């Protein structure tokens, strides 16, 4: 794909720019003001070897105390919105909603009010992987009871914040979450290969659907907000475009990793190819039932039409051919093997390979597959070693916004917003503080956690302000 810069194209009127963070990755204050223990607190404190350098999010960027500084940065950047997540155990220490923590609610009220006072819309993720440990002990996402726990939690969020929050994301990256129930790469680190991930995905989907319907029933008329679910979206391209088998395999991979969650929401039920391949595999293994659960007719109806915009977190792309990846194989049922083009640069994080053409193809794929829904890129960003003169990050942002402009202007894709991950360098889950994603650097060796804008901050600010891609 030619990478001519689309400098004549402008982002459409009303296009929104934002920056994103998540509670466990930035807040710190892990046990302050009544906050309860979540699954990342548990892993970091009792199984710290699972995390690079045995790091944790106990203090992280200390945003619980320094949120006004974060908002001031967002304001200086001229951002239209700021995406953050709510820590469930700050709102309710065990996750059960009959025991609320007023100080936790107060914290998010202050953050939301500070944003609005600075003319920045809050875009709020209800759940960004930090499940209350108590609910995990009940089984977490493989227990159907989670659907109702999540609904009750959402009710408290709508009731307390919905008068001011108009953009909601129920769950962040359910697919990644499922890896915690399959190949143990995220908390709760359960090795329930073959079954755990499908169950966790199933109940996350139903939880999302119930929350959407709850909003319809009780809150939407008055609060007039928008709800979606943020999907992580590696795009799978055929390794050899001329090969029909590779094209089919790439499409199957796209359905297994993205259609898994958005087919039930946009079209009803799991993607037919997923149903077929998982059922076939289970039969050949002599299992008495398929590991991919079945939705009832009522559940299909519940889920269909439960997104007001399509929310994508996109970082990278893979080439695809029939076969199996090397260990750990997250989902062998789809039989796809991935590789990369030699010319694609690799960031500091080995999984983050730079191929903006994948974002372009993804945006066009979403338009075709789901009838051109409004799309917000709710995460996109680059990992490096933390340098202030972060020229590779600038290139990454530039090339990804460039293809976004092409998709908007030439393909008429309805893309309404772009969010950089992340406002701040932060705790990158099992990679600890090894990789830096922020456009603002944070000194984690300094107890005051000073923030210093990087070169990419200035670059991004110019784009946000002019609504044009700068050379
Ligand atoms: C997606 C996740 O939502 C976020 O928590 C993570 O830090 C980024 N990807 C970068 O890996």
Coordinates of C-alpha atoms and ligand atoms in Angstrom, one line a residue:
X1 CA 0.0 0.0 0.0
X2 CA 1.4 3.4 -0.9
X3 CA 1.9 5.6 2.2
X4 CA 1.3 9.0 0.6
X5 CA 0.4 11.4 3.4
X6 CA -3.2 12.5 3.1
X7 CA -2.4 16.1 4.1
X8 CA -5.3 17.6 2.1
X9 CA -7.8 15.5 4.0
X10 CA -9.3 16.9 7.1
X11 CA -11.0 15.1 9.9
X12 CA -14.8 15.7 9.6
X13 CA -16.6 18.3 11.7
X14 CA -17.4 16.8 15.1
X15 CA -14.5 14.2 14.9
X16 CA -13.4 13.6 18.4
X17 CA -9.8 13.1 19.7
X18 CA -9.0 11.6 23.0
X19 CA -6.5 9.8 25.2
X20 CA -7.0 6.6 27.1
X21 CA -5.9 5.1 30.4
X22 CA -7.2 2.3 32.8
X23 CA -7.7 2.3 36.5
X24 CA -5.2 -0.4 37.6
X25 CA -2.6 0.9 35.2
X26 CA -2.5 4.4 36.5
X27 CA -4.4 5.0 39.7
X28 CA -2.3 3.4 42.4
X29 CA -3.8 3.9 45.9
X30 CA -4.6 0.2 45.8
X31 CA -5.8 0.0 49.4
X32 CA -6.8 3.6 50.1
X33 CA -10.1 5.0 51.2
X34 CA -11.9 1.7 51.4
X35 CA -10.9 0.2 48.0
X36 CA -11.1 -3.6 48.0
X37 CA -8.8 -6.2 46.5
X38 CA -9.0 -7.0 42.8
X39 CA -7.5 -9.9 40.8
X40 CA -4.4 -7.8 39.8
X41 CA -3.8 -6.8 43.4
X42 CA -3.9 -10.5 44.3
X43 CA -1.5 -11.6 41.5
X44 CA 0.9 -8.7 42.0
X45 CA 1.1 -9.3 45.8
X46 CA 1.1 -13.1 45.9
X47 CA 2.4 -14.3 42.5
X48 CA 4.6 -11.4 41.6
X49 CA 6.9 -13.7 39.6
X50 CA 4.2 -13.6 36.9
X51 CA 5.0 -10.0 36.3
X52 CA 8.1 -8.5 34.8
X53 CA 10.5 -7.4 37.6
X54 CA 7.8 -8.4 40.1
X55 CA 6.3 -4.9 39.6
X56 CA 2.8 -3.9 40.6
X57 CA 0.2 -1.2 40.3
X58 CA 0.2 -0.3 44.0
X59 CA 1.3 3.3 43.2
X60 CA 1.5 3.3 39.4
X61 CA 1.2 6.9 38.1
X62 CA -0.5 7.8 41.4
X63 CA -3.4 9.3 39.4
X64 CA -5.8 8.7 42.4
X65 CA -4.0 11.7 43.9
X66 CA -2.8 13.4 40.8
X67 CA -5.9 13.3 38.6
X68 CA -6.0 17.1 38.3
X69 CA -2.6 17.0 36.7
X70 CA -3.8 14.4 34.2
X71 CA -6.9 16.5 33.4
X72 CA -4.7 19.6 33.0
X73 CA -2.6 17.6 30.4
X74 CA -5.8 16.6 28.6
X75 CA -6.9 20.2 28.6
X76 CA -3.6 21.4 27.3
X77 CA -3.8 18.9 24.5
X78 CA -7.2 20.3 23.5
X79 CA -8.7 16.8 23.8
X80 CA -12.4 16.4 23.2
X81 CA -12.6 13.4 25.5
X82 CA -10.7 11.4 28.0
X83 CA -11.2 7.6 28.3
X84 CA -10.6 6.2 31.8
X85 CA -11.9 3.1 33.6
X86 CA -13.6 2.7 36.9
X87 CA -12.1 0.4 39.5
X88 CA -15.0 -1.9 40.6
X89 CA -13.5 -2.5 44.0
X90 CA -13.2 1.2 44.6
X91 CA -17.0 1.5 44.1
X92 CA -17.8 -1.7 46.0
X93 CA -14.9 -3.4 47.9
X94 CA -16.1 -7.0 47.3
X95 CA -17.9 -6.3 44.0
X96 CA -21.3 -6.8 45.7
X97 CA -23.5 -3.8 45.3
X98 CA -25.2 -3.8 48.7
X99 CA -21.9 -2.6 50.2
X100 CA -20.9 0.6 48.4
X101 CA -17.8 2.7 49.2
X102 CA -18.8 6.4 49.2
X103 CA -15.2 7.6 49.0
X104 CA -14.7 5.6 45.8
X105 CA -17.8 7.1 44.2
X106 CA -16.7 10.5 45.4
X107 CA -13.3 10.0 43.6
X108 CA -14.9 9.4 40.2
X109 CA -17.4 12.2 40.8
X110 CA -14.4 14.6 41.3
X111 CA -12.6 13.2 38.2
X112 CA -15.7 13.6 36.0
X113 CA -16.5 17.1 37.3
X114 CA -12.9 18.2 36.7
X115 CA -13.1 16.9 33.2
X116 CA -16.3 18.6 32.5
X117 CA -15.1 21.9 34.1
X118 CA -12.4 21.8 31.5
X119 CA -14.7 21.0 28.6
X120 CA -13.6 17.4 28.2
X121 CA -16.1 14.6 27.8
X122 CA -15.6 11.5 29.9
X123 CA -15.6 8.2 28.0
X124 CA -15.9 5.6 30.8
X125 CA -14.9 2.0 30.7
X126 CA -16.8 0.1 33.4
X127 CA -14.5 -2.8 33.5
X128 CA -10.9 -2.9 32.4
X129 CA -9.8 -6.4 33.7
X130 CA -9.6 -5.6 37.4
X131 CA -12.3 -8.0 38.7
X132 CA -13.1 -7.9 42.4
X133 CA -11.2 -10.9 44.0
X134 CA -14.3 -11.9 45.8
X135 CA -16.1 -12.4 42.5
X136 CA -13.1 -14.3 41.2
X137 CA -13.3 -16.6 44.1
X138 CA -16.9 -17.3 43.0
X139 CA -15.5 -18.4 39.7
X140 CA -15.2 -15.1 37.9
X141 CA -16.4 -14.9 34.3
X142 CA -17.0 -18.6 33.9
X143 CA -19.8 -18.4 36.4
X144 CA -23.1 -17.2 34.9
X145 CA -23.9 -15.3 38.1
X146 CA -21.4 -12.7 36.9
X147 CA -23.9 -11.5 34.4
X148 CA -26.1 -10.2 37.2
X149 CA -23.3 -8.9 39.3
X150 CA -22.1 -6.9 36.4
X151 CA -25.6 -5.6 35.7
X152 CA -26.0 -4.4 39.3
X153 CA -22.6 -2.8 39.2
X154 CA -23.5 -1.0 36.0
X155 CA -26.8 0.2 37.6
X156 CA -24.8 1.9 40.3
X157 CA -22.6 3.6 37.7
X158 CA -25.5 4.8 35.6
X159 CA -27.2 6.1 38.7
X160 CA -24.2 7.9 40.1
X161 CA -22.5 9.2 37.0
X162 CA -24.9 8.8 34.1
X163 CA -26.2 12.4 34.4
X164 CA -22.7 13.5 33.2
X165 CA -21.2 10.5 31.4
X166 CA -22.6 10.2 27.8
X167 CA -20.1 7.6 26.5
X168 CA -19.8 4.2 28.1
X169 CA -17.8 1.1 27.3
X170 CA -19.1 -2.0 29.2
X171 CA -16.1 -4.3 28.9
X172 CA -12.6 -3.7 27.7
X173 CA -11.2 -6.3 25.3
X174 CA -13.2 -9.4 26.3
X175 CA -10.9 -11.5 24.1
X176 CA -7.8 -10.6 26.2
X177 CA -9.8 -11.3 29.3
X178 CA -10.5 -14.8 28.0
X179 CA -6.8 -15.5 27.8
X180 CA -6.8 -15.4 31.6
X181 CA -9.1 -18.4 31.5
X182 CA -7.2 -20.3 28.8
X183 CA -3.5 -19.8 28.5
X184 CA -2.8 -18.0 31.8
X185 CA -1.4 -14.8 30.2
X186 CA -3.6 -12.4 32.3
X187 CA -5.2 -12.5 35.7
X188 CA -6.8 -14.7 37.0
X189 CA -4.1 -16.9 35.3
X190 CA -6.3 -20.0 35.0
X191 CA -5.3 -22.7 32.7
X192 CA -8.7 -23.9 31.5
X193 CA -7.6 -24.5 27.9
X194 CA -10.3 -25.4 25.4
X195 CA -13.3 -24.5 27.6
X196 CA -12.5 -21.6 29.9
X197 CA -12.2 -18.9 27.2
X198 CA -15.5 -19.8 25.5
X199 CA -17.4 -19.7 28.8
X200 CA -15.7 -16.5 29.9
X201 CA -16.5 -14.9 26.5
X202 CA -20.1 -16.1 26.6
X203 CA -20.9 -14.6 30.0
X204 CA -19.1 -11.4 29.2
X205 CA -21.2 -11.0 26.1
X206 CA -24.4 -11.7 28.1
X207 CA -23.3 -9.2 30.8
X208 CA -22.7 -6.6 28.1
X209 CA -26.2 -7.2 26.6
X210 CA -28.0 -7.1 29.9
X211 CA -26.3 -3.8 30.8
X212 CA -27.3 -2.3 27.4
X213 CA -30.9 -3.4 27.9
X214 CA -30.9 -2.0 31.5
X215 CA -29.8 1.4 30.1
X216 CA -32.6 1.2 27.5
X217 CA -35.2 0.4 30.2
X218 CA -34.3 2.8 32.9
X219 CA -31.7 5.4 31.9
X220 CA -31.5 6.1 28.2
X221 CA -34.4 8.4 27.9
X222 CA -33.1 10.8 30.5
X223 CA -29.4 10.3 30.2
X224 CA -29.1 10.0 26.4
X225 CA -25.8 8.3 26.3
X226 CA -24.0 5.9 24.0
X227 CA -22.8 2.4 24.9
X228 CA -20.4 0.0 23.3
X229 CA -17.9 -2.8 24.1
X230 CA -14.2 -2.3 23.3
X231 CA -12.8 -5.0 21.1
X232 CA -9.1 -5.7 20.5
X233 CA -8.6 -6.0 16.8
X234 CA -5.5 -7.5 15.4
X235 CA -6.3 -7.6 11.7
X236 CA -5.5 -10.8 9.9
X237 CA -4.5 -10.5 6.2
X238 CA -3.9 -13.5 4.0
X239 CA -0.2 -14.4 3.8
X240 CA -0.6 -15.0 0.1
X241 CA -3.3 -12.8 -1.4
X242 CA -3.5 -15.0 -4.5
X243 CA -4.3 -18.1 -2.4
X244 CA -7.9 -18.8 -1.8
X245 CA -7.1 -21.0 1.3
X246 CA -5.1 -18.1 2.8
X247 CA -7.9 -15.6 2.2
X248 CA -10.4 -18.0 3.8
X249 CA -8.1 -18.6 6.7
X250 CA -7.6 -14.9 7.3
X251 CA -11.3 -14.3 7.3
X252 CA -11.8 -17.2 9.7
X253 CA -9.2 -15.7 12.0
X254 CA -11.0 -12.3 11.9
X255 CA -14.2 -14.1 12.8
X256 CA -12.6 -16.1 15.6
X257 CA -11.1 -13.1 17.2
X258 CA -13.4 -10.2 16.4
X259 CA -16.6 -11.7 15.0
X260 CA -16.7 -13.8 18.2
X261 CA -17.8 -10.7 20.0
X262 CA -19.3 -8.5 17.4
X263 CA -21.3 -11.0 15.3
X264 CA -23.7 -11.6 18.3
X265 CA -24.0 -7.9 18.8
X266 CA -24.5 -6.8 15.1
X267 CA -26.0 -9.9 13.5
X268 CA -27.1 -12.2 16.2
X269 CA -25.4 -15.4 17.5
X270 CA -21.8 -16.5 17.0
X271 CA -20.2 -16.3 13.5
X272 CA -21.4 -19.4 11.5
X273 CA -17.8 -20.3 10.7
X274 CA -16.9 -20.3 14.4
X275 CA -19.9 -22.4 15.3
X276 CA -19.0 -24.9 12.5
X277 CA -15.3 -25.2 13.2
X278 CA -15.6 -25.5 17.0
X279 CA -18.4 -28.0 16.8
X280 CA -16.5 -30.0 14.2
X281 CA -13.4 -30.1 16.4
X282 CA -15.3 -31.0 19.5
X283 CA -17.0 -33.9 17.7
X284 CA -13.7 -35.2 16.3
X285 CA -12.3 -35.2 19.9
X286 CA -15.3 -37.2 21.1
X287 CA -16.6 -34.5 23.4
X288 CA -20.3 -34.9 24.4
X289 CA -21.0 -31.2 23.6
X290 CA -19.4 -28.3 21.9
X291 CA -17.1 -26.1 24.0
X292 CA -18.6 -23.0 22.4
X293 CA -21.8 -22.5 24.3
X294 CA -25.1 -21.9 22.6
X295 CA -27.3 -18.9 23.0
X296 CA -31.0 -19.4 23.5
X297 CA -33.4 -17.5 21.1
X298 CA -34.1 -15.1 23.8
X299 CA -30.4 -14.4 24.4
X300 CA -29.8 -13.9 20.7
X301 CA -32.5 -11.3 20.8
X302 CA -31.1 -9.7 23.9
X303 CA -27.7 -9.2 22.4
X304 CA -28.6 -8.2 18.8
X305 CA -28.3 -4.4 18.4
X306 CA -26.5 -3.7 21.7
X307 CA -23.8 -1.2 20.4
X308 CA -24.3 2.5 19.7
X309 CA -20.9 2.7 18.1
X310 CA -18.2 0.1 17.2
X311 CA -15.3 0.5 19.6
X312 CA -11.9 -0.8 18.5
X313 CA -8.5 -1.0 20.2
X314 CA -6.1 -1.5 17.4
X315 CA -2.3 -1.9 17.5
X316 CA -1.1 -4.5 15.0
X317 CA -1.6 -6.9 12.1
X318 CA -0.7 -10.4 11.1
X319 CA -0.4 -12.5 7.9
X320 CA -2.4 -15.7 8.1
X321 CA -2.2 -19.1 6.7
X322 CA -3.7 -22.5 7.6
X323 CA -2.1 -24.2 10.6
X324 CA -1.3 -23.6 14.2
X325 CA 0.9 -20.9 15.9
X326 CA 3.7 -22.0 18.2
X327 CA 2.9 -22.2 21.9
X328 CA 0.9 -20.9 23.6
X329 CA -1.9 -21.5 21.2
X330 CA -4.8 -19.5 22.5
X331 CA -7.4 -20.8 20.2
X332 CA -6.4 -23.8 18.1
X333 CA -10.0 -24.5 17.0
X334 CA -9.7 -21.8 14.3
X335 CA -6.6 -23.4 12.7
X336 CA -4.7 -20.3 11.7
X337 CA -1.0 -19.6 11.8
X338 CA 0.3 -16.1 11.8
X339 CA 3.5 -14.4 10.6
X340 CA 4.7 -11.0 9.7
X341 CA 6.1 -9.2 6.7
X342 CA 9.8 -8.8 7.0
X343 CA 9.6 -5.1 6.2
X344 CA 7.2 -4.4 9.1
X345 CA 9.0 -2.6 12.0
X346 CA 8.8 -4.2 15.4
X347 CA 8.2 -1.9 18.4
X348 CA 9.9 -2.5 21.8
X349 CA 7.0 -4.9 22.6
X350 CA 7.5 -7.9 20.3
X351 CA 3.8 -8.4 19.7
X352 CA 3.4 -4.8 18.5
X353 CA 4.4 -4.9 14.8
X354 CA 3.8 -1.8 12.8
X355 CA 1.6 -2.2 9.8
X356 CA -0.9 0.6 9.3
X357 CA -2.3 -1.0 6.2
X358 CA -3.9 -3.5 8.6
X359 CA -5.9 -0.6 10.3
X360 CA -7.1 0.5 6.9
X361 CA -8.2 -3.0 5.9
X362 CA -9.9 -3.3 9.3
X363 CA -11.9 -0.1 9.0
X364 CA -13.1 -1.1 5.5
X365 CA -13.9 -4.7 6.8
X366 CA -16.0 -3.2 9.6
X367 CA -17.9 -1.0 7.2
X368 CA -18.7 -4.0 4.9
X369 CA -19.4 -6.5 7.6
X370 CA -21.6 -4.4 9.9
X371 CA -23.2 -1.9 7.5
X372 CA -21.0 1.1 8.2
X373 CA -21.5 1.6 11.9
X374 CA -20.0 4.7 13.6
X375 CA -16.6 3.7 14.8
X376 CA -14.4 5.1 17.6
X377 CA -10.8 3.9 17.7
X378 CA -10.7 3.7 21.4
X379 CA -7.0 2.7 21.6
X380 CA -4.0 2.9 19.3
X381 CA -0.5 3.5 20.3
X382 CA 3.2 2.5 20.3
X383 CA 5.6 0.9 22.7
X384 CA 9.1 2.1 23.2
X385 CA 11.9 2.4 25.9
X386 CA 10.5 5.6 27.3
X387 CA 12.7 8.1 25.4
X388 CA 11.4 11.7 25.3
X389 CA 12.3 12.3 21.7
X390 CA 9.9 9.5 20.6
X391 CA 10.1 9.9 16.9
X392 CA 8.9 6.3 16.2
X393 CA 5.7 7.0 18.1
X394 CA 5.2 10.1 16.0
X395 CA 5.6 8.0 12.9
X396 CA 3.2 5.4 14.3
X397 CA 0.5 8.0 15.0
X398 CA 1.0 9.7 11.7
X399 CA 0.8 6.5 9.6
X400 CA -2.3 5.3 11.5
X401 CA -4.2 8.5 11.3
X402 CA -3.2 8.7 7.7
X403 CA -5.0 5.5 6.8
X404 CA -7.9 6.6 9.0
X405 CA -8.2 9.7 6.9
X406 CA -8.1 7.6 3.7
X407 CA -10.9 5.3 5.1
X408 CA -13.0 8.3 6.0
X409 CA -12.5 10.3 2.8
X410 CA -12.2 7.7 0.1
X411 CA -14.1 4.7 1.5
X412 CA -16.7 6.8 3.4
X413 CA -16.2 4.8 6.6
X414 CA -18.1 6.4 9.4
X415 CA -15.2 6.9 11.9
X416 CA -16.1 9.4 14.5
X417 CA -13.2 9.4 17.0
X418 CA -9.6 8.4 17.7
X419 CA -8.0 7.7 21.0
X420 CA -4.3 7.5 21.7
X421 CA -3.1 4.8 24.1
X422 CA -1.9 6.3 26.3
X423 CA -1.9 9.7 28.0
X424 CA 0.7 8.4 30.4
X425 CA 3.4 5.8 30.6
X426 CA 1.8 3.2 32.9
X427 CA 1.7 -0.3 34.3
X428 CA 1.6 -2.6 31.3
X429 CA 0.1 -5.7 33.0
X430 CA 2.6 -8.7 33.0
X431 CA 5.2 -6.5 31.3
X432 CA 5.3 -4.3 34.3
X433 CA 6.9 -0.9 33.5
X434 CA 9.2 -2.4 30.8
X435 CA 7.3 -0.9 27.8
X436 CA 6.3 2.7 27.6
X437 CA 3.1 3.7 25.8
X438 CA 2.5 7.3 27.0
X439 CA 2.8 10.6 25.1
X440 CA 3.7 11.8 28.6
X441 CA 6.5 10.3 30.5
X442 CA 6.2 9.4 34.2
X443 CA 9.2 8.9 36.4
X444 CA 8.4 5.8 38.4
X445 CA 11.5 6.1 40.5
X446 CA 10.4 9.4 41.9
X447 CA 7.8 9.2 44.7
X448 CA 6.1 12.4 43.3
X449 CA 5.7 10.6 39.9
X450 CA 6.5 13.8 37.8
X451 CA 5.0 13.9 34.3
X452 CA 7.0 15.2 31.3
X453 CA 5.4 15.6 27.9
X454 CA 7.3 13.8 25.1
X455 CA 7.8 15.0 21.5
X456 CA 4.7 12.9 20.4
X457 CA 2.6 15.0 22.9
X458 CA 3.4 18.1 20.9
X459 CA 2.8 16.4 17.6
X460 CA -0.5 15.0 18.8
X461 CA -1.6 18.3 20.2
X462 CA -1.1 19.9 16.8
X463 CA -3.3 17.3 15.1
X464 CA -6.0 17.6 17.7
X465 CA -5.9 21.4 17.4
X466 CA -5.9 21.7 13.6
X467 CA -7.9 18.5 12.9
X468 CA -5.4 17.9 10.1
X469 CA -2.5 15.6 9.7
X470 CA 0.7 17.5 9.9
X471 CA 3.8 16.4 8.1
Ligands
LIG1 C1 -4.9 -2.9 25.3 C2 -5.4 -2.7 26.8 O1 -6.7 -2.3 26.8 C3 -4.5 -1.8 27.6 O2 -4.8 -2.1 28.9 C4 -3.0 -2.1 27.3 O3 -2.1 -1.4 28.1 C5 -2.8 -1.8 25.8 N1 -3.6 -2.7 25.0 C6 -1.3 -1.9 25.4 O4 -0.9 -3.2 25.5

